[in-house]
């Protein structure tokens, strides 16, 4: 979804961790588990985004990311002057941002207040709210990304949808789609 929304994500694919790697590998890999995994390509010469670099990130990128994370209910991109976990990589030479880690998307415990207090680019939300042209542009991008949603869900490994013995996992495509459709409600776009 992030790629379909045109966020600057690291190249990625679905990988597979062999059970023997877990069984016979170093103990610190045991928590990884075996089976299908989401794998991002290593990006050289990057740092975790620091609070001191936030202002160097382009205005459009900041807006894009706060809108996307709010849309998918991803509350796991936190950074304030006190620290946090932005799940963003910064390439200082080219001043490029790389978006990683969306494993908290579609969170049922998502809290608007917490999101807008802790999201690294929360201050950019009201810029979107105040820009008459931004809302229709973002709504269009959301519709384009939603066109890919069914295909993305169909290509996901089934093991990602099941916890154990047929018990549904954290991501339920129908529930996620309903969550994504919230952008069509006026209150989605309210000032914060």
PDB file of C-alpha atoms in Angstrom:
ATOM      1  CA  UNK A   1       0.000   0.000   0.000  1.00  0.00           C
ATOM      2  CA  UNK A   2       2.853   2.388   0.811  1.00  0.00           C
ATOM      3  CA  UNK A   3       4.422   1.790  -2.601  1.00  0.00           C
ATOM      4  CA  UNK A   4       1.044   2.249  -4.317  1.00  0.00           C
ATOM      5  CA  UNK A   5       0.680   5.536  -2.413  1.00  0.00           C
ATOM      6  CA  UNK A   6       4.105   6.555  -3.808  1.00  0.00           C
ATOM      7  CA  UNK A   7       5.934   6.724  -0.497  1.00  0.00           C
ATOM      8  CA  UNK A   8       9.727   6.357  -0.684  1.00  0.00           C
ATOM      9  CA  UNK A   9       9.927   2.757   0.557  1.00  0.00           C
ATOM     10  CA  UNK A  10      12.972   0.511   0.358  1.00  0.00           C
ATOM     11  CA  UNK A  11      12.666  -2.186  -2.317  1.00  0.00           C
ATOM     12  CA  UNK A  12      10.972  -5.231  -0.775  1.00  0.00           C
ATOM     13  CA  UNK A  13       9.762  -8.751  -1.384  1.00  0.00           C
ATOM     14  CA  UNK A  14       8.340 -11.731   0.471  1.00  0.00           C
ATOM     15  CA  UNK A  15      11.150 -13.935   1.748  1.00  0.00           C
ATOM     16  CA  UNK A  16      11.215 -17.263   3.536  1.00  0.00           C
ATOM     17  CA  UNK A  17      13.141 -18.171   6.682  1.00  0.00           C
ATOM     18  CA  UNK A  18      14.140 -21.823   6.647  1.00  0.00           C
ATOM     19  CA  UNK A  19      13.183 -23.687   9.860  1.00  0.00           C
ATOM     20  CA  UNK A  20      16.737 -25.074  10.019  1.00  0.00           C
ATOM     21  CA  UNK A  21      18.111 -21.547  10.347  1.00  0.00           C
ATOM     22  CA  UNK A  22      16.019 -21.116  13.477  1.00  0.00           C
ATOM     23  CA  UNK A  23      16.737 -24.586  14.805  1.00  0.00           C
ATOM     24  CA  UNK A  24      20.517 -24.555  14.261  1.00  0.00           C
ATOM     25  CA  UNK A  25      21.303 -20.861  13.999  1.00  0.00           C
ATOM     26  CA  UNK A  26      22.315 -18.408  16.708  1.00  0.00           C
ATOM     27  CA  UNK A  27      19.873 -18.217  19.647  1.00  0.00           C
ATOM     28  CA  UNK A  28      19.061 -14.555  18.963  1.00  0.00           C
ATOM     29  CA  UNK A  29      17.335 -15.622  15.724  1.00  0.00           C
ATOM     30  CA  UNK A  30      14.868 -17.896  17.538  1.00  0.00           C
ATOM     31  CA  UNK A  31      12.312 -15.092  18.027  1.00  0.00           C
ATOM     32  CA  UNK A  32      12.295 -14.439  14.282  1.00  0.00           C
ATOM     33  CA  UNK A  33      10.458 -17.668  13.586  1.00  0.00           C
ATOM     34  CA  UNK A  34      10.414 -19.573  10.332  1.00  0.00           C
ATOM     35  CA  UNK A  35       8.171 -19.206   7.320  1.00  0.00           C
ATOM     36  CA  UNK A  36       7.307 -16.272   5.117  1.00  0.00           C
ATOM     37  CA  UNK A  37       8.567 -12.832   6.089  1.00  0.00           C
ATOM     38  CA  UNK A  38       8.433  -9.329   4.686  1.00  0.00           C
ATOM     39  CA  UNK A  39      11.977  -8.522   3.531  1.00  0.00           C
ATOM     40  CA  UNK A  40      13.301  -5.058   2.732  1.00  0.00           C
ATOM     41  CA  UNK A  41      16.476  -4.566   0.750  1.00  0.00           C
ATOM     42  CA  UNK A  42      19.436  -3.254   2.718  1.00  0.00           C
ATOM     43  CA  UNK A  43      20.017   0.430   2.058  1.00  0.00           C
ATOM     44  CA  UNK A  44      23.595   1.618   2.471  1.00  0.00           C
ATOM     45  CA  UNK A  45      24.792   4.734   4.273  1.00  0.00           C
ATOM     46  CA  UNK A  46      21.612   5.534   6.157  1.00  0.00           C
ATOM     47  CA  UNK A  47      20.805   6.496   9.730  1.00  0.00           C
ATOM     48  CA  UNK A  48      17.621   6.361  11.716  1.00  0.00           C
ATOM     49  CA  UNK A  49      15.898   9.717  11.263  1.00  0.00           C
ATOM     50  CA  UNK A  50      16.774  11.988  14.193  1.00  0.00           C
ATOM     51  CA  UNK A  51      14.655  14.854  15.472  1.00  0.00           C
ATOM     52  CA  UNK A  52      17.338  17.271  14.262  1.00  0.00           C
ATOM     53  CA  UNK A  53      16.757  16.108  10.647  1.00  0.00           C
ATOM     54  CA  UNK A  54      12.952  16.386  10.609  1.00  0.00           C
ATOM     55  CA  UNK A  55      13.022  19.919   9.199  1.00  0.00           C
ATOM     56  CA  UNK A  56      15.233  18.773   6.301  1.00  0.00           C
ATOM     57  CA  UNK A  57      12.581  16.334   5.078  1.00  0.00           C
ATOM     58  CA  UNK A  58      10.609  17.791   2.184  1.00  0.00           C
ATOM     59  CA  UNK A  59       7.229  19.336   2.982  1.00  0.00           C
ATOM     60  CA  UNK A  60       5.404  17.063   0.531  1.00  0.00           C
ATOM     61  CA  UNK A  61       7.027  13.935   1.972  1.00  0.00           C
ATOM     62  CA  UNK A  62       6.067  14.963   5.503  1.00  0.00           C
ATOM     63  CA  UNK A  63       2.467  15.535   4.450  1.00  0.00           C
ATOM     64  CA  UNK A  64       2.352  12.291   2.472  1.00  0.00           C
ATOM     65  CA  UNK A  65       3.581  10.254   5.396  1.00  0.00           C
ATOM     66  CA  UNK A  66       1.305  11.706   8.072  1.00  0.00           C
ATOM     67  CA  UNK A  67      -1.704  11.279   5.775  1.00  0.00           C
ATOM     68  CA  UNK A  68      -0.743   7.707   4.874  1.00  0.00           C
ATOM     69  CA  UNK A  69      -0.032   6.628   8.452  1.00  0.00           C
ATOM     70  CA  UNK A  70      -3.283   8.168   9.667  1.00  0.00           C
ATOM     71  CA  UNK A  71      -5.156   6.480   6.814  1.00  0.00           C
ATOM     72  CA  UNK A  72      -3.773   3.000   7.600  1.00  0.00           C
ATOM     73  CA  UNK A  73      -3.891   3.547  11.389  1.00  0.00           C
ATOM     74  CA  UNK A  74      -0.131   3.153  11.805  1.00  0.00           C
ATOM     75  CA  UNK A  75       0.712   4.626  15.184  1.00  0.00           C
ATOM     76  CA  UNK A  76       4.285   3.277  15.119  1.00  0.00           C
ATOM     77  CA  UNK A  77       6.164   6.203  13.593  1.00  0.00           C
ATOM     78  CA  UNK A  78       6.843   8.237  16.690  1.00  0.00           C
ATOM     79  CA  UNK A  79       9.454  10.914  17.191  1.00  0.00           C
ATOM     80  CA  UNK A  80       9.497  14.067  19.279  1.00  0.00           C
ATOM     81  CA  UNK A  81      12.292  16.180  20.715  1.00  0.00           C
ATOM     82  CA  UNK A  82      12.363  13.600  23.549  1.00  0.00           C
ATOM     83  CA  UNK A  83      13.062  10.682  21.187  1.00  0.00           C
ATOM     84  CA  UNK A  84      10.964   7.907  19.737  1.00  0.00           C
ATOM     85  CA  UNK A  85      10.855   5.211  17.078  1.00  0.00           C
ATOM     86  CA  UNK A  86      10.311   6.847  13.686  1.00  0.00           C
ATOM     87  CA  UNK A  87      10.800   3.740  11.528  1.00  0.00           C
ATOM     88  CA  UNK A  88      12.348   6.052   8.958  1.00  0.00           C
ATOM     89  CA  UNK A  89      15.838   5.965   7.512  1.00  0.00           C
ATOM     90  CA  UNK A  90      17.717   9.111   6.533  1.00  0.00           C
ATOM     91  CA  UNK A  91      20.354   9.280   3.824  1.00  0.00           C
ATOM     92  CA  UNK A  92      22.225  12.436   4.851  1.00  0.00           C
ATOM     93  CA  UNK A  93      24.167  13.052   1.637  1.00  0.00           C
ATOM     94  CA  UNK A  94      21.160  13.187  -0.675  1.00  0.00           C
ATOM     95  CA  UNK A  95      18.772  14.119   2.141  1.00  0.00           C
ATOM     96  CA  UNK A  96      16.540  11.210   1.168  1.00  0.00           C
ATOM     97  CA  UNK A  97      13.975   9.611   3.448  1.00  0.00           C
ATOM     98  CA  UNK A  98      13.278   5.876   3.298  1.00  0.00           C
ATOM     99  CA  UNK A  99      10.084   4.558   4.870  1.00  0.00           C
ATOM    100  CA  UNK A 100      10.279   1.182   6.610  1.00  0.00           C
ATOM    101  CA  UNK A 101       8.227  -0.949   8.969  1.00  0.00           C
ATOM    102  CA  UNK A 102       4.464  -0.878   8.558  1.00  0.00           C
ATOM    103  CA  UNK A 103       3.793  -3.864  10.801  1.00  0.00           C
ATOM    104  CA  UNK A 104       1.543  -1.807  13.091  1.00  0.00           C
ATOM    105  CA  UNK A 105      -0.827  -0.720  10.310  1.00  0.00           C
ATOM    106  CA  UNK A 106      -4.550  -1.447  10.671  1.00  0.00           C
ATOM    107  CA  UNK A 107      -4.233  -1.308  14.447  1.00  0.00           C
ATOM    108  CA  UNK A 108      -7.571  -1.763  16.247  1.00  0.00           C
ATOM    109  CA  UNK A 109      -6.193   0.132  19.248  1.00  0.00           C
ATOM    110  CA  UNK A 110      -5.268   3.178  17.135  1.00  0.00           C
ATOM    111  CA  UNK A 111      -5.845   6.398  19.074  1.00  0.00           C
ATOM    112  CA  UNK A 112      -6.192   9.723  17.221  1.00  0.00           C
ATOM    113  CA  UNK A 113      -4.977  11.807  20.149  1.00  0.00           C
ATOM    114  CA  UNK A 114      -1.843   9.736  20.683  1.00  0.00           C
ATOM    115  CA  UNK A 115      -1.165   9.661  16.949  1.00  0.00           C
ATOM    116  CA  UNK A 116      -1.232  13.442  16.629  1.00  0.00           C
ATOM    117  CA  UNK A 117       0.854  13.896  19.789  1.00  0.00           C
ATOM    118  CA  UNK A 118       3.622  11.504  18.774  1.00  0.00           C
ATOM    119  CA  UNK A 119       3.779  11.068  14.981  1.00  0.00           C
ATOM    120  CA  UNK A 120       7.051  12.414  13.624  1.00  0.00           C
ATOM    121  CA  UNK A 121       5.232  14.613  11.088  1.00  0.00           C
ATOM    122  CA  UNK A 122       2.017  15.326  13.027  1.00  0.00           C
ATOM    123  CA  UNK A 123       2.482  19.073  12.612  1.00  0.00           C
ATOM    124  CA  UNK A 124       2.069  18.653   8.852  1.00  0.00           C
ATOM    125  CA  UNK A 125      -1.522  17.432   9.198  1.00  0.00           C
ATOM    126  CA  UNK A 126      -3.011  20.892   9.569  1.00  0.00           C
ATOM    127  CA  UNK A 127      -1.090  22.025   6.472  1.00  0.00           C
ATOM    128  CA  UNK A 128      -3.043  19.368   4.573  1.00  0.00           C
ATOM    129  CA  UNK A 129      -6.278  20.449   6.261  1.00  0.00           C
ATOM    130  CA  UNK A 130      -5.713  24.082   5.266  1.00  0.00           C
ATOM    131  CA  UNK A 131      -4.705  23.379   1.652  1.00  0.00           C
ATOM    132  CA  UNK A 132      -7.831  23.408  -0.515  1.00  0.00           C
ATOM    133  CA  UNK A 133      -6.160  21.285  -3.210  1.00  0.00           C
ATOM    134  CA  UNK A 134      -4.499  18.665  -1.006  1.00  0.00           C
ATOM    135  CA  UNK A 135      -7.586  16.756   0.079  1.00  0.00           C
ATOM    136  CA  UNK A 136      -8.743  15.861  -3.460  1.00  0.00           C
ATOM    137  CA  UNK A 137      -5.175  14.920  -4.425  1.00  0.00           C
ATOM    138  CA  UNK A 138      -4.849  12.630  -1.424  1.00  0.00           C
ATOM    139  CA  UNK A 139      -8.292  11.139  -1.969  1.00  0.00           C
ATOM    140  CA  UNK A 140      -7.264  10.305  -5.533  1.00  0.00           C
ATOM    141  CA  UNK A 141      -4.025   8.669  -4.340  1.00  0.00           C
ATOM    142  CA  UNK A 142      -5.974   6.678  -1.768  1.00  0.00           C
ATOM    143  CA  UNK A 143      -8.389   5.429  -4.413  1.00  0.00           C
ATOM    144  CA  UNK A 144      -5.470   4.411  -6.648  1.00  0.00           C
ATOM    145  CA  UNK A 145      -3.810   2.559  -3.756  1.00  0.00           C
ATOM    146  CA  UNK A 146      -7.125   0.906  -2.852  1.00  0.00           C
ATOM    147  CA  UNK A 147      -7.332  -0.485  -6.382  1.00  0.00           C
ATOM    148  CA  UNK A 148      -4.241  -2.533  -5.492  1.00  0.00           C
ATOM    149  CA  UNK A 149      -5.556  -3.646  -2.089  1.00  0.00           C
ATOM    150  CA  UNK A 150      -7.340  -6.824  -3.223  1.00  0.00           C
ATOM    151  CA  UNK A 151      -4.354  -7.894  -5.310  1.00  0.00           C
ATOM    152  CA  UNK A 152      -1.966  -7.289  -2.412  1.00  0.00           C
ATOM    153  CA  UNK A 153      -4.175  -9.297  -0.042  1.00  0.00           C
ATOM    154  CA  UNK A 154      -4.515 -12.121  -2.575  1.00  0.00           C
ATOM    155  CA  UNK A 155      -0.730 -12.375  -2.910  1.00  0.00           C
ATOM    156  CA  UNK A 156      -0.051 -12.343   0.847  1.00  0.00           C
ATOM    157  CA  UNK A 157       1.060 -15.646   2.323  1.00  0.00           C
ATOM    158  CA  UNK A 158      -1.926 -17.275   4.023  1.00  0.00           C
ATOM    159  CA  UNK A 159       0.193 -17.769   7.147  1.00  0.00           C
ATOM    160  CA  UNK A 160       0.069 -13.991   7.685  1.00  0.00           C
ATOM    161  CA  UNK A 161      -3.690 -14.157   8.109  1.00  0.00           C
ATOM    162  CA  UNK A 162      -3.741 -17.055  10.595  1.00  0.00           C
ATOM    163  CA  UNK A 163      -2.228 -17.116  14.096  1.00  0.00           C
ATOM    164  CA  UNK A 164      -2.555 -20.845  14.781  1.00  0.00           C
ATOM    165  CA  UNK A 165      -4.979 -23.685  14.078  1.00  0.00           C
ATOM    166  CA  UNK A 166      -7.195 -21.497  11.915  1.00  0.00           C
ATOM    167  CA  UNK A 167      -7.421 -18.643  14.450  1.00  0.00           C
ATOM    168  CA  UNK A 168      -7.512 -15.361  12.488  1.00  0.00           C
ATOM    169  CA  UNK A 169      -4.378 -13.222  12.740  1.00  0.00           C
ATOM    170  CA  UNK A 170      -4.016  -9.505  13.263  1.00  0.00           C
ATOM    171  CA  UNK A 171      -4.807  -8.514   9.685  1.00  0.00           C
ATOM    172  CA  UNK A 172      -8.319  -9.162   8.476  1.00  0.00           C
ATOM    173  CA  UNK A 173      -8.653  -7.845   4.897  1.00  0.00           C
ATOM    174  CA  UNK A 174     -12.362  -6.964   5.168  1.00  0.00           C
ATOM    175  CA  UNK A 175     -11.774  -5.037   8.381  1.00  0.00           C
ATOM    176  CA  UNK A 176      -8.713  -3.306   6.902  1.00  0.00           C
ATOM    177  CA  UNK A 177     -10.662  -2.299   3.781  1.00  0.00           C
ATOM    178  CA  UNK A 178     -13.431  -0.784   5.939  1.00  0.00           C
ATOM    179  CA  UNK A 179     -10.778   1.126   7.871  1.00  0.00           C
ATOM    180  CA  UNK A 180      -9.259   2.406   4.623  1.00  0.00           C
ATOM    181  CA  UNK A 181     -12.644   3.638   3.405  1.00  0.00           C
ATOM    182  CA  UNK A 182     -12.867   6.071   6.337  1.00  0.00           C
ATOM    183  CA  UNK A 183     -11.083   8.670   4.196  1.00  0.00           C
ATOM    184  CA  UNK A 184     -14.387   9.265   2.377  1.00  0.00           C
ATOM    185  CA  UNK A 185     -15.949  10.660   5.571  1.00  0.00           C
ATOM    186  CA  UNK A 186     -15.561  14.392   6.169  1.00  0.00           C
ATOM    187  CA  UNK A 187     -14.428  13.974   9.783  1.00  0.00           C
ATOM    188  CA  UNK A 188     -11.384  12.005   8.579  1.00  0.00           C
ATOM    189  CA  UNK A 189      -9.987  15.299   7.300  1.00  0.00           C
ATOM    190  CA  UNK A 190     -10.735  17.443  10.370  1.00  0.00           C
ATOM    191  CA  UNK A 191      -8.195  19.867  11.768  1.00  0.00           C
ATOM    192  CA  UNK A 192      -6.221  18.449  14.691  1.00  0.00           C
TER     193      UNK A 192
END
